[in-house]
CSV table of C-alpha atoms and ligand atoms in Angstrom, one decimal:
chain,number,residue,atom,x,y,z
S,1,MET,CA,-12.2,-19.7,-19.6
S,2,GLY,CA,-10.6,-22.7,-21.3
S,3,ALA,CA,-10.1,-22.7,-25.1
S,4,GLY,CA,-13.2,-24.0,-27.0
S,5,GLN,CA,-15.5,-23.8,-24.0
S,6,PRO,CA,-18.8,-22.1,-24.7
S,7,PRO,CA,-19.3,-18.8,-22.8
S,8,GLY,CA,-21.2,-18.7,-19.6
S,9,ARG,CA,-20.0,-22.0,-18.2
S,10,ARG,CA,-17.5,-20.4,-15.8
S,11,VAL,CA,-17.7,-17.3,-13.7
S,12,GLU,CA,-15.3,-15.8,-11.3
S,13,VAL,CA,-16.3,-13.5,-8.5
S,14,ARG,CA,-14.3,-11.4,-6.1
S,15,THR,CA,-15.9,-11.1,-2.7
S,16,PRO,CA,-14.9,-8.2,-0.4
S,17,ALA,CA,-14.4,-8.3,3.4
S,18,LYS,CA,-16.5,-6.2,5.8
S,19,ILE,CA,-15.6,-3.9,8.6
S,20,ASN,CA,-17.8,-2.5,11.3
S,21,LEU,CA,-17.3,1.2,11.9
S,22,PHE,CA,-20.0,1.3,14.6
S,23,LEU,CA,-21.5,-1.7,16.4
S,24,ALA,CA,-23.9,-1.1,19.3
S,25,ILE,CA,-25.8,-3.9,21.0
S,26,ARG,CA,-29.3,-3.2,22.2
S,27,GLY,CA,-29.8,-6.5,24.0
S,28,ARG,CA,-30.4,-10.2,23.8
S,29,ARG,CA,-33.4,-11.4,21.9
S,30,PRO,CA,-35.7,-14.4,22.8
S,31,ASP,CA,-34.2,-16.3,19.9
S,32,GLY,CA,-30.7,-16.0,21.4
S,33,TYR,CA,-29.4,-13.5,18.8
S,34,HIS,CA,-28.8,-9.9,19.7
S,35,ASP,CA,-30.4,-6.8,18.4
S,36,LEU,CA,-27.8,-4.4,17.2
S,37,VAL,CA,-27.2,-1.2,15.3
S,38,SER,CA,-24.2,-1.3,13.0
S,39,VAL,CA,-22.6,0.7,10.3
S,40,MET,CA,-20.7,-1.6,8.0
S,41,GLN,CA,-18.6,-1.1,5.0
S,42,THR,CA,-16.9,-3.4,2.5
S,43,VAL,CA,-13.1,-3.0,2.1
S,44,ALA,CA,-10.9,-3.9,-0.9
S,45,LEU,CA,-9.6,-7.2,0.6
S,46,HIS,CA,-11.0,-10.0,-1.4
S,47,ASP,CA,-11.6,-13.8,-1.5
S,48,ARG,CA,-12.0,-15.3,-5.0
S,49,LEU,CA,-14.5,-17.9,-6.2
S,50,SER,CA,-14.3,-19.7,-9.5
S,51,VAL,CA,-17.5,-21.5,-10.4
S,52,ASP,CA,-17.9,-24.0,-13.3
S,53,ILE,CA,-20.6,-26.2,-14.6
S,54,ASP,CA,-19.2,-29.7,-15.5
S,55,GLY,CA,-20.5,-31.9,-18.2
S,56,PRO,CA,-22.3,-31.0,-21.4
S,57,PRO,CA,-22.8,-27.4,-22.4
S,58,ALA,CA,-25.1,-25.5,-20.1
S,59,HIS,CA,-27.9,-25.1,-22.7
S,60,GLU,CA,-28.1,-28.9,-23.2
S,61,GLN,CA,-28.2,-29.7,-19.5
S,62,HIS,CA,-30.1,-26.7,-18.2
S,63,PRO,CA,-31.0,-28.0,-14.8
S,64,ALA,CA,-34.4,-26.5,-14.5
S,65,ALA,CA,-36.0,-29.7,-15.7
S,66,HIS,CA,-34.7,-31.8,-12.9
S,67,ARG,CA,-33.2,-31.6,-9.4
S,68,ARG,CA,-30.0,-33.5,-9.9
S,69,MET,CA,-27.5,-30.7,-9.7
S,70,GLN,CA,-24.6,-31.6,-7.4
S,71,ILE,CA,-22.2,-29.2,-5.8
S,72,SER,CA,-18.5,-29.7,-5.3
S,73,LEU,CA,-16.2,-27.4,-3.4
S,74,SER,CA,-12.5,-27.1,-3.2
S,75,VAL,CA,-10.7,-24.7,-0.9
S,76,ASP,CA,-7.1,-23.6,-1.0
S,77,GLU,CA,-4.7,-24.5,1.9
S,78,THR,CA,-6.2,-21.8,4.2
S,79,ARG,CA,-6.3,-23.2,7.8
S,80,GLY,CA,-9.6,-23.8,9.4
S,81,VAL,CA,-11.8,-23.6,6.3
S,82,PRO,CA,-14.1,-26.7,5.8
S,83,ALA,CA,-14.5,-27.9,2.2
S,84,GLY,CA,-17.8,-29.8,2.9
S,85,ARG,CA,-21.3,-28.9,3.8
S,86,GLY,CA,-20.0,-26.9,6.8
S,87,ASN,CA,-18.8,-24.2,4.4
S,88,LEU,CA,-21.3,-21.4,3.8
S,89,VAL,CA,-20.4,-21.5,0.1
S,90,ALA,CA,-21.8,-25.0,-0.2
S,91,GLN,CA,-24.9,-24.0,1.9
S,92,ALA,CA,-25.5,-20.9,-0.3
S,93,ALA,CA,-25.3,-23.1,-3.4
S,94,ALA,CA,-27.7,-25.6,-2.0
S,95,LEU,CA,-30.1,-22.9,-0.8
S,96,LEU,CA,-30.3,-21.2,-4.2
S,97,GLY,CA,-30.3,-24.5,-6.0
S,98,ALA,CA,-33.2,-25.8,-3.9
S,99,ARG,CA,-35.2,-22.5,-4.3
S,100,MET,CA,-34.8,-22.8,-8.1
S,101,GLY,CA,-35.5,-26.5,-8.2
S,102,PHE,CA,-32.1,-27.5,-9.4
S,103,VAL,CA,-30.9,-29.2,-6.3
S,104,ASP,CA,-32.8,-31.8,-4.3
S,105,PRO,CA,-32.1,-30.9,-0.6
S,106,THR,CA,-33.3,-34.3,0.6
S,107,GLN,CA,-30.6,-36.1,-1.5
S,108,ASP,CA,-26.8,-36.0,-1.1
S,109,TRP,CA,-26.2,-32.8,-3.2
S,110,MET,CA,-22.5,-32.6,-2.3
S,111,ALA,CA,-20.8,-34.3,-5.3
S,112,GLN,CA,-18.1,-36.9,-4.4
S,113,VAL,CA,-17.3,-38.1,-7.9
S,114,PRO,CA,-15.3,-35.7,-10.1
S,115,GLY,CA,-16.4,-35.2,-13.7
S,116,ARG,CA,-20.0,-36.3,-13.0
S,117,ALA,CA,-22.6,-34.6,-15.2
S,118,HIS,CA,-24.8,-31.9,-13.7
S,119,ARG,CA,-22.1,-30.7,-11.3
S,120,THR,CA,-21.4,-27.2,-10.3
S,121,ALA,CA,-17.8,-27.1,-9.2
S,122,ILE,CA,-16.8,-24.2,-6.9
S,123,ALA,CA,-13.1,-23.3,-6.0
S,124,LEU,CA,-12.5,-20.9,-3.2
S,125,ARG,CA,-9.3,-19.0,-2.6
S,126,LYS,CA,-9.1,-17.2,0.7
S,127,ARG,CA,-7.4,-14.0,1.6
S,128,ILE,CA,-9.9,-12.5,4.1
S,129,PRO,CA,-8.9,-13.6,7.7
S,130,VAL,CA,-10.9,-16.7,8.7
S,131,ALA,CA,-13.3,-16.3,11.7
S,132,GLY,CA,-11.8,-12.9,12.0
S,133,GLY,CA,-14.7,-10.5,12.4
S,134,MET,CA,-14.6,-9.5,8.7
S,135,ALA,CA,-17.5,-11.6,7.4
S,136,GLY,CA,-15.1,-13.7,5.2
S,137,GLY,CA,-17.5,-16.7,5.1
S,138,SER,CA,-20.5,-14.5,4.8
S,139,SER,CA,-18.9,-12.7,1.8
S,140,ASP,CA,-18.1,-16.0,0.2
S,141,ALA,CA,-21.7,-17.1,0.6
S,142,ALA,CA,-23.0,-13.8,-0.9
S,143,GLY,CA,-20.5,-14.2,-3.8
S,144,THR,CA,-21.8,-17.7,-4.4
S,145,LEU,CA,-25.4,-16.4,-4.7
S,146,VAL,CA,-24.3,-13.7,-7.1
S,147,ALA,CA,-22.1,-16.1,-9.2
S,148,LEU,CA,-24.7,-18.9,-9.4
S,149,ASN,CA,-27.6,-16.5,-10.1
S,150,ALA,CA,-25.5,-15.6,-13.3
S,151,LEU,CA,-24.2,-19.1,-14.1
S,152,TRP,CA,-27.5,-20.9,-13.5
S,153,ASP,CA,-29.4,-18.1,-15.3
S,154,CYS,CA,-31.8,-17.7,-12.3
S,155,GLY,CA,-32.7,-14.2,-13.2
S,156,LEU,CA,-33.1,-13.1,-9.6
S,157,GLY,CA,-32.5,-9.4,-8.5
S,158,VAL,CA,-30.3,-8.2,-5.8
S,159,ASP,CA,-33.3,-7.8,-3.5
S,160,ASP,CA,-34.3,-11.5,-3.9
S,161,LEU,CA,-30.7,-12.6,-3.2
S,162,ARG,CA,-30.5,-10.3,-0.2
S,163,ASP,CA,-33.8,-11.7,1.3
S,164,MET,CA,-32.6,-15.3,0.8
S,165,ALA,CA,-29.2,-14.5,2.3
S,166,ALA,CA,-30.6,-14.0,5.9
S,167,ASP,CA,-31.0,-17.8,6.1
S,168,LEU,CA,-27.3,-18.2,5.7
S,169,GLY,CA,-26.1,-15.8,8.4
S,170,SER,CA,-26.6,-12.3,9.9
S,171,ASP,CA,-23.9,-10.6,7.8
S,172,VAL,CA,-24.8,-12.3,4.5
S,173,PRO,CA,-27.6,-9.8,3.4
S,174,PHE,CA,-25.1,-6.9,3.8
S,175,CYS,CA,-22.4,-8.8,1.9
S,176,VAL,CA,-24.8,-9.3,-1.1
S,177,VAL,CA,-25.2,-5.5,-1.4
S,178,GLY,CA,-21.8,-4.2,-0.1
S,179,GLY,CA,-20.8,-0.6,0.0
S,180,THR,CA,-21.8,1.3,3.1
S,181,ALA,CA,-24.9,0.4,5.1
S,182,LEU,CA,-26.7,0.7,8.4
S,183,ALA,CA,-27.7,-2.7,9.7
S,184,THR,CA,-30.4,-3.3,12.3
S,185,GLY,CA,-32.3,-6.2,13.9
S,186,ARG,CA,-30.1,-9.2,13.9
S,187,GLY,CA,-27.9,-7.4,11.4
S,188,THR,CA,-30.0,-8.6,8.4
S,189,GLN,CA,-32.0,-5.4,7.8
S,190,VAL,CA,-29.7,-3.2,5.8
S,191,ALA,CA,-30.2,0.3,4.4
S,192,ARG,CA,-27.7,2.1,2.2
S,193,VAL,CA,-25.8,5.0,3.8
S,194,LEU,CA,-24.1,7.9,2.0
S,195,CYS,CA,-20.3,7.8,2.0
S,196,ARG,CA,-18.1,10.4,0.3
S,197,GLY,CA,-14.5,9.8,-0.5
S,198,THR,CA,-12.2,6.9,0.3
S,199,PHE,CA,-10.9,5.7,3.6
S,200,HIS,CA,-7.6,3.9,4.1
S,201,TRP,CA,-7.3,1.1,6.7
S,202,VAL,CA,-4.6,-0.9,8.3
S,203,ILE,CA,-6.0,-4.4,9.0
S,204,GLY,CA,-4.3,-6.4,11.7
S,205,ALA,CA,-5.2,-10.1,11.5
S,206,SER,CA,-4.6,-12.9,13.9
S,207,ASP,CA,-4.3,-16.6,12.9
S,208,GLU,CA,-6.1,-17.6,16.1
S,209,PRO,CA,-9.8,-17.3,15.2
S,210,LEU,CA,-12.5,-16.2,17.6
S,211,SER,CA,-16.0,-17.8,17.5
S,212,THR,CA,-18.7,-15.1,17.1
S,213,ALA,CA,-21.0,-17.1,19.3
S,214,ASP,CA,-18.4,-17.2,22.1
S,215,VAL,CA,-17.9,-13.4,21.9
S,216,TYR,CA,-21.6,-12.8,22.1
S,217,ARG,CA,-21.8,-15.2,25.1
S,218,HIS,CA,-19.1,-13.3,26.8
S,219,TRP,CA,-20.9,-10.0,26.0
S,220,ASP,CA,-23.9,-11.5,27.8
S,221,GLU,CA,-21.8,-12.0,30.9
S,222,VAL,CA,-19.8,-8.8,31.1
S,223,ALA,CA,-21.8,-6.0,29.3
S,224,GLU,CA,-25.0,-4.0,29.4
S,225,PRO,CA,-27.1,-3.0,26.4
S,226,SER,CA,-26.1,0.4,25.0
S,227,THR,CA,-28.1,3.2,23.6
S,228,THR,CA,-25.3,4.9,21.7
S,229,GLU,CA,-26.4,6.1,18.3
S,230,PRO,CA,-24.4,6.1,15.1
S,231,ASP,CA,-25.0,9.7,14.2
S,232,VAL,CA,-21.4,10.9,14.5
S,233,VAL,CA,-20.1,8.0,12.3
S,234,LEU,CA,-22.8,8.7,9.7
S,235,THR,CA,-22.0,12.4,9.6
S,236,ALA,CA,-18.2,11.7,9.3
S,237,LEU,CA,-19.0,9.3,6.4
S,238,SER,CA,-21.2,11.7,4.5
S,239,ALA,CA,-18.5,14.4,4.9
S,240,GLY,CA,-15.7,12.1,3.9
S,241,ASP,CA,-13.9,13.2,7.1
S,242,ALA,CA,-11.3,10.6,8.2
S,243,GLU,CA,-10.3,12.4,11.3
S,244,ALA,CA,-13.9,12.6,12.6
S,245,LEU,CA,-14.5,9.0,11.6
S,246,GLY,CA,-11.4,7.8,13.4
S,247,ALA,CA,-12.5,9.5,16.6
S,248,ALA,CA,-16.0,8.0,16.4
S,249,LEU,CA,-15.3,4.3,15.8
S,250,VAL,CA,-17.4,2.2,18.3
S,251,ASN,CA,-17.7,-1.5,18.9
S,252,ASP,CA,-19.6,-2.8,21.9
S,253,LEU,CA,-18.1,-6.2,21.4
S,254,GLN,CA,-14.6,-4.9,21.9
S,255,PRO,CA,-14.5,-5.3,25.8
S,256,ALA,CA,-15.6,-9.0,25.4
S,257,VAL,CA,-13.0,-9.6,22.7
S,258,PHE,CA,-10.3,-8.0,24.9
S,259,ARG,CA,-11.3,-10.2,27.9
S,260,LEU,CA,-10.9,-13.3,25.7
S,261,ARG,CA,-7.7,-12.0,24.0
S,262,PRO,CA,-6.0,-9.4,26.2
S,263,GLU,CA,-3.0,-9.0,23.8
S,264,LEU,CA,-5.4,-7.4,21.3
S,265,ALA,CA,-5.8,-4.4,23.6
S,266,ASP,CA,-2.1,-3.8,23.2
S,267,ALA,CA,-2.3,-4.3,19.5
S,268,ARG,CA,-5.0,-1.7,19.2
S,269,GLY,CA,-2.8,0.6,21.3
S,270,ALA,CA,0.1,0.0,18.9
S,271,LEU,CA,-2.1,1.1,16.0
S,272,LEU,CA,-2.9,4.4,17.8
S,273,ASP,CA,0.7,4.9,18.8
S,274,ALA,CA,1.8,4.4,15.2
S,275,GLY,CA,-0.5,7.3,14.2
S,276,ALA,CA,-3.9,5.8,13.4
S,277,LEU,CA,-6.7,8.3,13.6
S,278,GLY,CA,-8.7,5.6,15.4
S,279,ALA,CA,-8.6,1.9,15.9
S,280,VAL,CA,-11.2,-0.7,16.9
S,281,VAL,CA,-11.9,-4.4,16.8
S,282,SER,CA,-13.9,-5.4,13.7
S,283,GLY,CA,-17.1,-7.3,14.4
S,284,SER,CA,-16.5,-10.1,16.8
S,285,GLY,CA,-12.7,-9.9,16.2
S,286,PRO,CA,-9.9,-10.8,16.5
S,287,THR,CA,-9.1,-8.5,13.6
S,288,VAL,CA,-8.3,-5.0,14.7
S,289,ILE,CA,-8.6,-2.1,12.2
S,290,GLY,CA,-6.9,1.2,12.2
S,291,LEU,CA,-7.9,4.2,10.1
S,292,ALA,CA,-5.0,6.1,8.4
S,293,ALA,CA,-5.0,9.6,7.0
S,294,ASP,CA,-4.1,8.4,3.5
S,295,GLU,CA,-2.7,5.4,1.6
S,296,ALA,CA,0.9,6.3,2.3
S,297,ASP,CA,0.2,6.7,6.0
S,298,ALA,CA,-1.6,3.3,6.0
S,299,HIS,CA,1.6,1.6,4.6
S,300,ARG,CA,3.7,3.5,7.2
S,301,ILE,CA,1.5,2.4,10.1
S,302,ALA,CA,1.3,-1.2,8.8
S,303,ASP,CA,5.1,-1.4,8.9
S,304,ARG,CA,5.2,-0.1,12.4
S,305,VAL,CA,2.6,-2.5,13.9
S,306,ALA,CA,3.7,-5.6,12.0
S,307,ASP,CA,5.1,-7.3,15.2
S,308,HIS,CA,1.7,-7.0,17.0
S,309,PHE,CA,-0.2,-9.1,14.4
S,310,ASP,CA,0.2,-12.4,12.5
S,311,ARG,CA,-0.5,-10.5,9.2
S,312,VAL,CA,-1.2,-6.9,8.4
S,313,HIS,CA,-3.0,-5.7,5.3
S,314,THR,CA,-3.8,-2.3,4.0
S,315,ALA,CA,-7.1,-1.7,2.1
S,316,ALA,CA,-9.4,1.1,1.0
S,317,SER,CA,-13.1,1.4,1.7
S,318,PRO,CA,-15.8,1.5,0.6
S,319,ALA,CA,-15.6,-1.4,-1.8
S,320,GLY,CA,-18.7,-2.6,-3.7
S,321,GLY,CA,-20.5,-5.9,-3.4
S,322,PRO,CA,-19.5,-9.2,-4.9
S,323,GLU,CA,-18.0,-8.5,-8.3
S,324,LEU,CA,-18.2,-10.8,-11.3
S,325,VAL,CA,-14.7,-10.5,-12.9
S,326,ARG,CA,-15.5,-12.8,-15.9
I,401,C5P,O1,-25.8,-15.2,12.1
I,401,C5P,P1,-24.5,-15.9,12.3
I,401,C5P,O2,-24.6,-17.4,12.0
I,401,C5P,O3,-23.4,-15.2,11.6
I,401,C5P,O4,-24.2,-15.7,13.8
I,401,C5P,C1,-23.3,-16.5,14.5
I,401,C5P,C2,-23.5,-16.4,16.0
I,401,C5P,O5,-23.3,-15.1,16.5
I,401,C5P,C3,-25.0,-16.7,16.4
I,401,C5P,O6,-25.2,-18.1,16.6
I,401,C5P,C4,-25.1,-16.0,17.7
I,401,C5P,O7,-24.6,-16.7,18.7
I,401,C5P,C5,-24.2,-14.8,17.4
I,401,C5P,N1,-25.0,-13.6,17.0
I,401,C5P,C6,-25.8,-12.9,17.9
I,401,C5P,N2,-26.5,-11.8,17.5
I,401,C5P,C7,-26.4,-11.3,16.2
I,401,C5P,C8,-25.5,-12.0,15.3
I,401,C5P,C9,-24.9,-13.1,15.7
I,401,C5P,O8,-26.0,-13.3,19.0
I,401,C5P,N3,-27.1,-10.3,15.8
């Protein structure tokens, strides 16, 4: 917060990535989406959002009286991340703004002119792999809802934000809540799941993104609906048993991802050869995650598989939801 600025005019939020420990696809729905059962967890690999209100102090320009709030968005140099309306952060801000009556969705709500009054300026710094199967964009959108709920003084609860989040994408409701959850339907119905202890992951990222829609289309061509249940994963989580969890990791999208990107099958093999207790594609890929016995083991495995990925991170799970850091 800059010197002399009144409090409450800037918030920063850390938004965690998501991994899928279990993802079974039950079939294609009439609306084109797929019904699934997934166990998801947030991991301590974060993007950061800074959000400011420009212009006079917030209490003098409380936007509830009008619908003239404009949104601006700047994004760091990360490749492939749009800074305009195409970014889920901008869409989340517009959605919440329209719901609260601050933003007029029929007007040009994306601010072009810096320094204009009634402007909410959002800056996004990426660390989560882009289009990587780790819900990076969804997590940024969830973080935006949480940040603006505080900054705009909307007074909404987590349940309100979670319900709204489904309009932004299938993973966004989970990202509002974070932690460990069982997701069903399109992925938007989330129920908390018990998880004891901490798990240590090696996260192998690729700079070549995969489109979620392409991966699901490929699944339509090559795969059959599965009836696998997540019981073994849920039991391993509640027992804090890394070995059992490693052996139980499931992703029905993995064969489709490997058909699109055969080198990732080798990369998964490299994680297992390096001593991972289990390894699987996260979500629609191309990120591949390996479970380590402990933190030191995660670092050791990460060093050994570095040549198979563009970047390798280590991170613990479960993390929480979006976290206001100031
Ligand atoms: O919901 P979201 O916008 O993140 O989904 C991106 C794409 O992934 C959808 O357009 C759809 O093609 C596919 N998808 C799906 N079934 C789901 C979730 C996503 O087919 N449950």
